[in-house]
Coordinates of N, CA and C in Angstrom, one line a residue:
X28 N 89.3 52.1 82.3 CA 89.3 50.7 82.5 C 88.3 50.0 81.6
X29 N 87.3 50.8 80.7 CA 86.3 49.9 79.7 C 85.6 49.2 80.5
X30 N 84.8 49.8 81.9 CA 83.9 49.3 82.3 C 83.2 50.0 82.8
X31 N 81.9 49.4 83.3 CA 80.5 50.0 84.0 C 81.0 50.6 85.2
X32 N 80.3 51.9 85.5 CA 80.4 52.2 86.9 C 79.0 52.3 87.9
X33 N 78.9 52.0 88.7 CA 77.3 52.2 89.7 C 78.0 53.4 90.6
X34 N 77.7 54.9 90.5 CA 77.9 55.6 91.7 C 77.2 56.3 92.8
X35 N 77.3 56.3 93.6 CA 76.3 56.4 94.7 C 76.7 58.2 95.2
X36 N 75.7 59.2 95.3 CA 76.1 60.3 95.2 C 75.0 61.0 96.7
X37 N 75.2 60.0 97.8 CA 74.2 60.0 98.8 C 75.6 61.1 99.6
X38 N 76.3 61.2 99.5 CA 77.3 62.4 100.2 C 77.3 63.8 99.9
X39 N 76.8 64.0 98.8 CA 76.9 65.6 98.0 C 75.7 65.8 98.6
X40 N 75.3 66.9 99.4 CA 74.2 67.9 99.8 C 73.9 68.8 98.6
X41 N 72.4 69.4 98.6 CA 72.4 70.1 97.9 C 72.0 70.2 96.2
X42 N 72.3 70.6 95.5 CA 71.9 70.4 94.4 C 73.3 69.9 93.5
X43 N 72.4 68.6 92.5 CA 73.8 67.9 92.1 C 74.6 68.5 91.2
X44 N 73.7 69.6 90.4 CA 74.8 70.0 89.0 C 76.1 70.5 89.6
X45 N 76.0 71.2 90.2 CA 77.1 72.5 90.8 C 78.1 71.4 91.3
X46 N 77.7 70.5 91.7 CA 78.4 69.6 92.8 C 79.3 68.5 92.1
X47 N 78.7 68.3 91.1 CA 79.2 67.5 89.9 C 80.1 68.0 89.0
X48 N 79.8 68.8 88.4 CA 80.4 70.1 87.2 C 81.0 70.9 88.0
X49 N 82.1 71.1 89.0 CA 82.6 72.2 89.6 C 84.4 72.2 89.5
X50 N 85.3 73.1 89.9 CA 87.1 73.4 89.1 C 87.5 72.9 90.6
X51 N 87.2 72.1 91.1 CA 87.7 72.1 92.6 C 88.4 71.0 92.3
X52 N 89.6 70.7 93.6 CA 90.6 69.7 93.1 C 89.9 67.8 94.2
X53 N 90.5 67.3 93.4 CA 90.2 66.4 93.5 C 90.3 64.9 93.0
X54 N 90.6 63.2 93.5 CA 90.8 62.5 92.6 C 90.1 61.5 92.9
X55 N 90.1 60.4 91.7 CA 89.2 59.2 91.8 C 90.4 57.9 91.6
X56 N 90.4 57.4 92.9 CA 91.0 55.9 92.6 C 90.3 54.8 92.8
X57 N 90.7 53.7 91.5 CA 90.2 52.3 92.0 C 90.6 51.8 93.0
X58 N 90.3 50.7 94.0 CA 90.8 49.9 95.1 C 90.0 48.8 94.8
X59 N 90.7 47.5 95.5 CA 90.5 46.1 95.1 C 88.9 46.5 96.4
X60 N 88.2 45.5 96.5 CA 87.2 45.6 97.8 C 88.2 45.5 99.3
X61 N 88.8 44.3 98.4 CA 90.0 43.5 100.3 C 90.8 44.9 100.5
X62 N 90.6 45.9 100.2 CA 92.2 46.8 100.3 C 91.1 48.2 100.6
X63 N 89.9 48.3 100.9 CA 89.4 49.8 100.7 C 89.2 50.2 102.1
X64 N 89.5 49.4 103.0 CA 89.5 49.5 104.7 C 91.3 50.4 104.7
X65 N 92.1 49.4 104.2 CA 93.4 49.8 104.2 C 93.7 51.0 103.8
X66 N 93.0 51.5 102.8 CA 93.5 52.5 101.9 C 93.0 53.4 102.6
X67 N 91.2 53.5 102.8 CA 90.7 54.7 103.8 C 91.6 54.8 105.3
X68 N 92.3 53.5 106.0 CA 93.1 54.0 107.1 C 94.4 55.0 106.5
X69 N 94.7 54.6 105.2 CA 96.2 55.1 105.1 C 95.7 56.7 104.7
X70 N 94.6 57.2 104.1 CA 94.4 58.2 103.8 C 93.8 59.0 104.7
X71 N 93.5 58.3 105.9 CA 92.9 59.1 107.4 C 94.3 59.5 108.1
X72 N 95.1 58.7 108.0 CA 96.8 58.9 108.5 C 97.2 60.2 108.0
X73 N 96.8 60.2 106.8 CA 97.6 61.8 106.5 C 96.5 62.8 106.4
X74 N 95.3 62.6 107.4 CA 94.6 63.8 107.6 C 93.5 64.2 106.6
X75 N 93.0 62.7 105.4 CA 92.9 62.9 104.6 C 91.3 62.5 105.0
X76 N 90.9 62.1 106.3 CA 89.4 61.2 106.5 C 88.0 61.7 105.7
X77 N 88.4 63.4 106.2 CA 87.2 64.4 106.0 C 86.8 64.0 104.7
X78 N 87.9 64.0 103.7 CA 87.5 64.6 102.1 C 87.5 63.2 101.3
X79 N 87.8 61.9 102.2 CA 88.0 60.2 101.3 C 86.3 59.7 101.4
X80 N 86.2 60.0 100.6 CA 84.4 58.9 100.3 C 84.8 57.6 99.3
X81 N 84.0 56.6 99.7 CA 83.5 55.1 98.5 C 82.7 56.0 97.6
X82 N 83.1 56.2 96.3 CA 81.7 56.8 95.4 C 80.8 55.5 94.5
X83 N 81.5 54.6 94.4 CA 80.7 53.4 93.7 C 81.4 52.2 93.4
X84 N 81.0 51.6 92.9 CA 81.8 50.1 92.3 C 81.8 50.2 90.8
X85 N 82.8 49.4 90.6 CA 82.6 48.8 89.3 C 81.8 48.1 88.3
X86 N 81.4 48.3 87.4 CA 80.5 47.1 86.7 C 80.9 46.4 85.4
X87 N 80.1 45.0 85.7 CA 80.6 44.6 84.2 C 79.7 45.4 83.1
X88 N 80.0 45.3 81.7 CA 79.5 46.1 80.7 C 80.1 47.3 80.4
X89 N 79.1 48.5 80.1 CA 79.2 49.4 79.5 C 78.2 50.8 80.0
X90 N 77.6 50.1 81.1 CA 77.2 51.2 82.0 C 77.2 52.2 83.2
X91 N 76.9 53.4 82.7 CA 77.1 54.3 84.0 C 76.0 54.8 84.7
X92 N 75.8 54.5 86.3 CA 74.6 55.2 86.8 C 74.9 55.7 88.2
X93 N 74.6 57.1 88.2 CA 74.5 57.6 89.1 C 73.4 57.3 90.2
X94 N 73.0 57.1 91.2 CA 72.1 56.6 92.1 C 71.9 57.8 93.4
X95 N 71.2 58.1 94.2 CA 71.2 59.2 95.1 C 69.7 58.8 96.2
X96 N 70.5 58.4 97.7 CA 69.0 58.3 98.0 C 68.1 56.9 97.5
X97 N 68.6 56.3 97.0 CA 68.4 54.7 96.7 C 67.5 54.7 95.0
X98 N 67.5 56.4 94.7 CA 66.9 56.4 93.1 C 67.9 57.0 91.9
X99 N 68.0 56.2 91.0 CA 68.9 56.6 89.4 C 68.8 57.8 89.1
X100 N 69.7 58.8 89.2 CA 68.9 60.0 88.9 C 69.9 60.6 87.5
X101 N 70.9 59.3 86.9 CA 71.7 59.4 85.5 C 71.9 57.9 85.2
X102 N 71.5 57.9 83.7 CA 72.4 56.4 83.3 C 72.9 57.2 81.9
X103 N 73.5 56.5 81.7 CA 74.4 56.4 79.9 C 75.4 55.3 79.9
X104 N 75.7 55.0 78.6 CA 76.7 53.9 78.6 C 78.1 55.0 78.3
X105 N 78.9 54.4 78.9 CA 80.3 54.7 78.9 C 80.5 55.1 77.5
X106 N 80.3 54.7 76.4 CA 80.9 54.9 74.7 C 80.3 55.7 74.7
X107 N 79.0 56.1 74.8 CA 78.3 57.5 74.6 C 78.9 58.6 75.3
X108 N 79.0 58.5 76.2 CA 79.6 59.4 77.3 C 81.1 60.2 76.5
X109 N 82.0 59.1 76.4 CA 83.2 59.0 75.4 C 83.2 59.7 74.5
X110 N 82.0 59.6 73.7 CA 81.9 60.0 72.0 C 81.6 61.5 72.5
X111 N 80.7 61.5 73.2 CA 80.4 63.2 73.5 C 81.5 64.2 73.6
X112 N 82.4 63.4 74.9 CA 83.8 64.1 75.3 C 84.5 64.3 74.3
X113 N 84.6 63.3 73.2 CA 85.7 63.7 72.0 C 84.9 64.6 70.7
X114 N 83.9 64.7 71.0 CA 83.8 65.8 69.8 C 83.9 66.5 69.3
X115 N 84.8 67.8 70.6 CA 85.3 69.0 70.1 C 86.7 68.3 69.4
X116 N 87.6 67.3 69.6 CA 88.7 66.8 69.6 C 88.8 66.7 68.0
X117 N 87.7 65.6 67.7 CA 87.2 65.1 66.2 C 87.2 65.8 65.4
X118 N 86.3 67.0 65.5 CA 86.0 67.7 64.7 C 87.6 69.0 64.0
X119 N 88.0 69.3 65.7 CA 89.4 69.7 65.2 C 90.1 68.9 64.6
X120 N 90.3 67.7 64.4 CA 91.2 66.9 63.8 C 90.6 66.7 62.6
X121 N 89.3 67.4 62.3 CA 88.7 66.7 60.9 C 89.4 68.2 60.1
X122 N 89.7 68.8 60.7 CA 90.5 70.4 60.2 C 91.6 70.2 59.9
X123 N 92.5 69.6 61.3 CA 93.9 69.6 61.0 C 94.5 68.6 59.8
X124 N 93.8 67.2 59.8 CA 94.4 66.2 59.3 C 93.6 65.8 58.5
X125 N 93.7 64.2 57.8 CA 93.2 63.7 56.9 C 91.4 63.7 57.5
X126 N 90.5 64.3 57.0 CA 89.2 64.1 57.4 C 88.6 62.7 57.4
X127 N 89.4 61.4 56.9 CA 88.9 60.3 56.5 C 89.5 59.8 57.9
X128 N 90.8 59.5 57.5 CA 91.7 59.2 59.1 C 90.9 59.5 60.3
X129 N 90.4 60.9 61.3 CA 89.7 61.2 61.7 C 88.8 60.6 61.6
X130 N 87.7 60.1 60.8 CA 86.3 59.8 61.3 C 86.7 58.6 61.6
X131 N 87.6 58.3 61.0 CA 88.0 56.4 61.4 C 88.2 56.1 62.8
X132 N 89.2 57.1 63.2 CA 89.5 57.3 64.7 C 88.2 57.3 65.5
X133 N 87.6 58.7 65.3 CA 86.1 58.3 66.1 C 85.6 57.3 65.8
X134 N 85.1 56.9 64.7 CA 84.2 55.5 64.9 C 84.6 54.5 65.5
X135 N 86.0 54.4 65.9 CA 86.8 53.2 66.7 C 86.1 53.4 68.1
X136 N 86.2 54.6 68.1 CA 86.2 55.5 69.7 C 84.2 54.6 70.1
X137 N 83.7 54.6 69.2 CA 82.7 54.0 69.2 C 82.2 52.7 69.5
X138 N 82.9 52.2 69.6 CA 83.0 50.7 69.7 C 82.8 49.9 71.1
X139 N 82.0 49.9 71.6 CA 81.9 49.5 72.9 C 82.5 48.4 73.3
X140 N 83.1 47.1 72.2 CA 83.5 46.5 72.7 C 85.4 46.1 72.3
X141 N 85.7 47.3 72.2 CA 86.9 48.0 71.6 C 87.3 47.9 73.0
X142 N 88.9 46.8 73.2 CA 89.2 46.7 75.0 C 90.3 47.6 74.8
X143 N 90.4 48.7 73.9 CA 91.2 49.5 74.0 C 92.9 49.2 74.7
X144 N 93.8 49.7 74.8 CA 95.5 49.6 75.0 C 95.2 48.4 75.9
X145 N 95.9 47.1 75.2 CA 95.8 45.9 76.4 C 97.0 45.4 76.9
X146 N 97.1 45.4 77.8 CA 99.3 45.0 78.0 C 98.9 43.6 78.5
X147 N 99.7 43.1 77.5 CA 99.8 41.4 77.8 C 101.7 41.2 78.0
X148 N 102.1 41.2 79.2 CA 103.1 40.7 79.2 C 103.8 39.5 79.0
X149 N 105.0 39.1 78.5 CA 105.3 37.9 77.8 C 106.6 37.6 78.4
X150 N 107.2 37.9 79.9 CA 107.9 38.5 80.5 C 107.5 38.4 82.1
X151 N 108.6 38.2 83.0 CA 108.4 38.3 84.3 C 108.7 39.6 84.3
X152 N 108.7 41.0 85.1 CA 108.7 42.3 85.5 C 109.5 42.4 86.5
X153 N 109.8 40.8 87.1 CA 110.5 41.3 88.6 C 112.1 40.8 88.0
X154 N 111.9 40.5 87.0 CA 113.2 39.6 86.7 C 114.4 40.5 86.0
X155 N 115.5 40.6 86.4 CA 116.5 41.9 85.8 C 116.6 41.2 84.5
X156 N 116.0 41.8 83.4 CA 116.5 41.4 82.1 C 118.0 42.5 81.6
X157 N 118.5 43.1 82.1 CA 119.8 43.7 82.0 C 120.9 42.8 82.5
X158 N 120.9 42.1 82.9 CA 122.1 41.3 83.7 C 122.8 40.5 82.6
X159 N 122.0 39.7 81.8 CA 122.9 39.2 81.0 C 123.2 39.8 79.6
X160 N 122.9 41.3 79.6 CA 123.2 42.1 78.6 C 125.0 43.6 79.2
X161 N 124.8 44.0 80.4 CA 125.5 44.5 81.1 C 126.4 43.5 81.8
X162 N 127.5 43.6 81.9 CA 128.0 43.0 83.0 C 128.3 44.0 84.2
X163 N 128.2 43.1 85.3 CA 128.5 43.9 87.1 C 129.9 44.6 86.6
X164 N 129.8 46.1 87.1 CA 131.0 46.9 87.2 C 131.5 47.3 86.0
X165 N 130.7 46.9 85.0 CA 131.1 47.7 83.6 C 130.4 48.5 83.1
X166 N 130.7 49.6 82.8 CA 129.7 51.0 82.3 C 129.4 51.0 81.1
X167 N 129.6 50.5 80.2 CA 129.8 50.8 78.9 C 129.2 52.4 78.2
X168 N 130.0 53.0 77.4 CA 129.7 54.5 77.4 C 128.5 54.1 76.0
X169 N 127.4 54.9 76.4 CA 126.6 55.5 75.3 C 126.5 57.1 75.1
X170 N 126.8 57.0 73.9 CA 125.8 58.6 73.4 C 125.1 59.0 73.0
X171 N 124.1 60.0 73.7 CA 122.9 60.8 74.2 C 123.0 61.7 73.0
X172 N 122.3 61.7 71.7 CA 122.7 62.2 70.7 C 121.9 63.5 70.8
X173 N 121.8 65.1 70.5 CA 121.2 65.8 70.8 C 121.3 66.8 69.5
X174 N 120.4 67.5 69.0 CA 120.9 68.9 68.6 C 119.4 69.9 68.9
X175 N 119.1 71.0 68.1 CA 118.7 71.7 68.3 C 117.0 71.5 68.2
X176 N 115.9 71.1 69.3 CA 114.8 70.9 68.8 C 115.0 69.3 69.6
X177 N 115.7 68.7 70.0 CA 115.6 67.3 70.5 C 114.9 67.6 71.7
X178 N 114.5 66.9 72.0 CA 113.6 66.9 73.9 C 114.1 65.3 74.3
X179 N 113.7 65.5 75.4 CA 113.5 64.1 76.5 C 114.7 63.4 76.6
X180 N 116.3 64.2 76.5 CA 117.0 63.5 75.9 C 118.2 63.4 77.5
X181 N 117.7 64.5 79.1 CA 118.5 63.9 80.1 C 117.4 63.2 80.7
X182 N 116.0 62.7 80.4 CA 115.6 61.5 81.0 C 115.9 60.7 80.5
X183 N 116.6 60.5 79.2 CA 117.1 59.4 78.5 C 118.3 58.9 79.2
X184 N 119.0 59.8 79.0 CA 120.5 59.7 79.7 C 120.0 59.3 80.9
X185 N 119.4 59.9 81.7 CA 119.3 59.2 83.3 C 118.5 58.0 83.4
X186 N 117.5 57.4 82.2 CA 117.5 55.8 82.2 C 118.3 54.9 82.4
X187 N 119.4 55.2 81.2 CA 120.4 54.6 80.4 C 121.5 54.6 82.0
X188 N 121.8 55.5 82.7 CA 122.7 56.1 83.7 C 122.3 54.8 84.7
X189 N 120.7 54.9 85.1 CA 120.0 53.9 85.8 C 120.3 52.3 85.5
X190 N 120.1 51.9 84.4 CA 120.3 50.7 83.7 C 122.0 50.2 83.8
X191 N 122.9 51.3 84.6 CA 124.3 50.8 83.7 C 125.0 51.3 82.8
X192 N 124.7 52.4 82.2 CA 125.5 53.1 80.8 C 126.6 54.2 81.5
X193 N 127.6 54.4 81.0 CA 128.1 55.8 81.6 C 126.9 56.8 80.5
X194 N 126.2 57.5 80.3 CA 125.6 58.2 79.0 C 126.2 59.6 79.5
X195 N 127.0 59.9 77.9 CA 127.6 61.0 77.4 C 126.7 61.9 76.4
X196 N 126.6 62.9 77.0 CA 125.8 64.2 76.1 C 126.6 64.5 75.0
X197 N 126.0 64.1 73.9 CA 126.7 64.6 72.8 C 126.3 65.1 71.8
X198 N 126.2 66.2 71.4 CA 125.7 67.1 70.3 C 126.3 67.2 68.9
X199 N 125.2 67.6 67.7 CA 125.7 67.1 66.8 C 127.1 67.9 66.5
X200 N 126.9 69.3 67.2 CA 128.1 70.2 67.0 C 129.4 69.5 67.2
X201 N 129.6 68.6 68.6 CA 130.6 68.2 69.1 C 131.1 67.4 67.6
X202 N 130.3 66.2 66.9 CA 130.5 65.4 66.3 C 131.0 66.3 64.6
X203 N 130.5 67.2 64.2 CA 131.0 67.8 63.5 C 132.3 68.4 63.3
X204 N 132.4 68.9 64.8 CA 133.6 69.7 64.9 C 135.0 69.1 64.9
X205 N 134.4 67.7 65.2 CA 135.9 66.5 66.1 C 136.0 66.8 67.0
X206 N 135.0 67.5 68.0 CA 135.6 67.3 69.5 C 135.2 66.1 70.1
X207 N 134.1 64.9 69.7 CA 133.6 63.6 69.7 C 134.0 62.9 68.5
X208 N 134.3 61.7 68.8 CA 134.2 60.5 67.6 C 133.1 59.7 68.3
X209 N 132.4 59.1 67.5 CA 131.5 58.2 68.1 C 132.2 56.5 68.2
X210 N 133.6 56.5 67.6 CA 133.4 55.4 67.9 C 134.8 55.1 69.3
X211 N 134.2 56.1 69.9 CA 134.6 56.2 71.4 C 133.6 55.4 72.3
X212 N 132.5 55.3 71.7 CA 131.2 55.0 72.5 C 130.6 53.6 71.7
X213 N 130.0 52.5 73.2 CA 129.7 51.3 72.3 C 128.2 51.3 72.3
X214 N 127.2 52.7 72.2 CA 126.2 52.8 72.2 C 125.5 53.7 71.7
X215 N 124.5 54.2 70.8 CA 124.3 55.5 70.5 C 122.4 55.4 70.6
X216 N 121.9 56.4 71.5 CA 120.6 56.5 71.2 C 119.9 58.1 70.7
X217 N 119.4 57.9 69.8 CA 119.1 59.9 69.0 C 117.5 59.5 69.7
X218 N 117.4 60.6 70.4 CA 115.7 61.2 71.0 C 115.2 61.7 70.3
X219 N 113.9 61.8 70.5 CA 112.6 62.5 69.6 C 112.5 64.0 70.2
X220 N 111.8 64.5 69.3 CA 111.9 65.8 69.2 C 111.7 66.3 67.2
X221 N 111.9 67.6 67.6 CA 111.9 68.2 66.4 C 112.9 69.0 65.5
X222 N 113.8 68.4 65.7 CA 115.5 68.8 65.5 C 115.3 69.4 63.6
X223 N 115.1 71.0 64.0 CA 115.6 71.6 62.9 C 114.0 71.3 61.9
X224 N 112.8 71.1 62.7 CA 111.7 70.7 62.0 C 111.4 69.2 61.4
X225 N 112.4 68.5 62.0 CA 112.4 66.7 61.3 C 113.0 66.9 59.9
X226 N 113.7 67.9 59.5 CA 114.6 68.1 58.4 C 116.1 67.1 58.8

């Protein structure tokens, strides 16, 4: 979220490294403040009371501090923290790829005030924008273009299925052979993947 966090670590007994740094399972969600009564009831409902702690709030900026016992016993700013975590990443990528490209990447990564992926919608979300593209009770057929090396291509089809499409699996073999003509179909979408190495 590109913000500050204050965490309060007055629940962990014990010594903190082990307790911090440990393979145990586990998750962190934000909650609004008006909603953290609600959430802690709905996660006591499923037996969840024992293991749901408040670990901190949010902050504005670029700061992180651990607190314990009413004393700081970690600060860092969030970019630092970041840059650390990507190092091993960086440096492989200064191997794999352009070495220049790469540092560019990390120095971005550096940027504290870099608001990172921002979704500005231009668009209601609740609004069917399919309706005046599909008409009610009409399927219109697409094809689900496939060959050897394609991926992601029956989530595709079950979008498109979802949305209104009849989607027809079709391989390039079929289209080769004549057992498909495409212009049977008033849709064609080709998935990503690595079909034949992007040859």
């Amino acid at each position: 979220g590109h913000c500050g966090l204050d965490i309060q670590l007055d629940r962990i007994g014990g010594d903190l490294l082990p307790a911090l740094f440990n393979e145990e399972l586990g998750a962190v969600i934000q909650v609004r403040r008006e909603d953290k009564e609600a959430v802690m009831t709905l996660l006591a409902g499923h037996g969840l009371a024992a293991c749901s702690h408040v670990l901190g709030t949010v902050r504005e900026g670029d700061l992180i501090t651990l607190q314990r016992g009413g004393q700081e016993v970690y600060r860092a700013s969030r970019t630092a923290l970041r840059t650390l975590w990507g190092e091993t990443s960086w440096q492989m990528q200064r191997l794999r790829d352009n070495p220049a490209c790469a540092d560019s990447e990390h120095a971005a990564r550096q940027d504290a005030t870099d608001p990172g992926l921002q979704a500005k919608l231009t668009y209601n979300p609740s609004e069917d924008v399919a309706a005046p593209y599909i008409a009610r009770g009409v399927s219109p057929r697409l094809a689900v273009l496939r060959e050897q090396g394609v991926n992601s291509h029956v989530e595709m089809a079950a979008a498109f299925d979802r949305a209104g499409f009849a989607a027809v699996d079709v391989h390039m073999s079929d289209i080769l052979e004549g057992r498909i003509k495409l212009d049977a179909f008033q849709s064609l979408v080709a998935c990503g993947g690595f079909s034949y190495g992007d040859v």
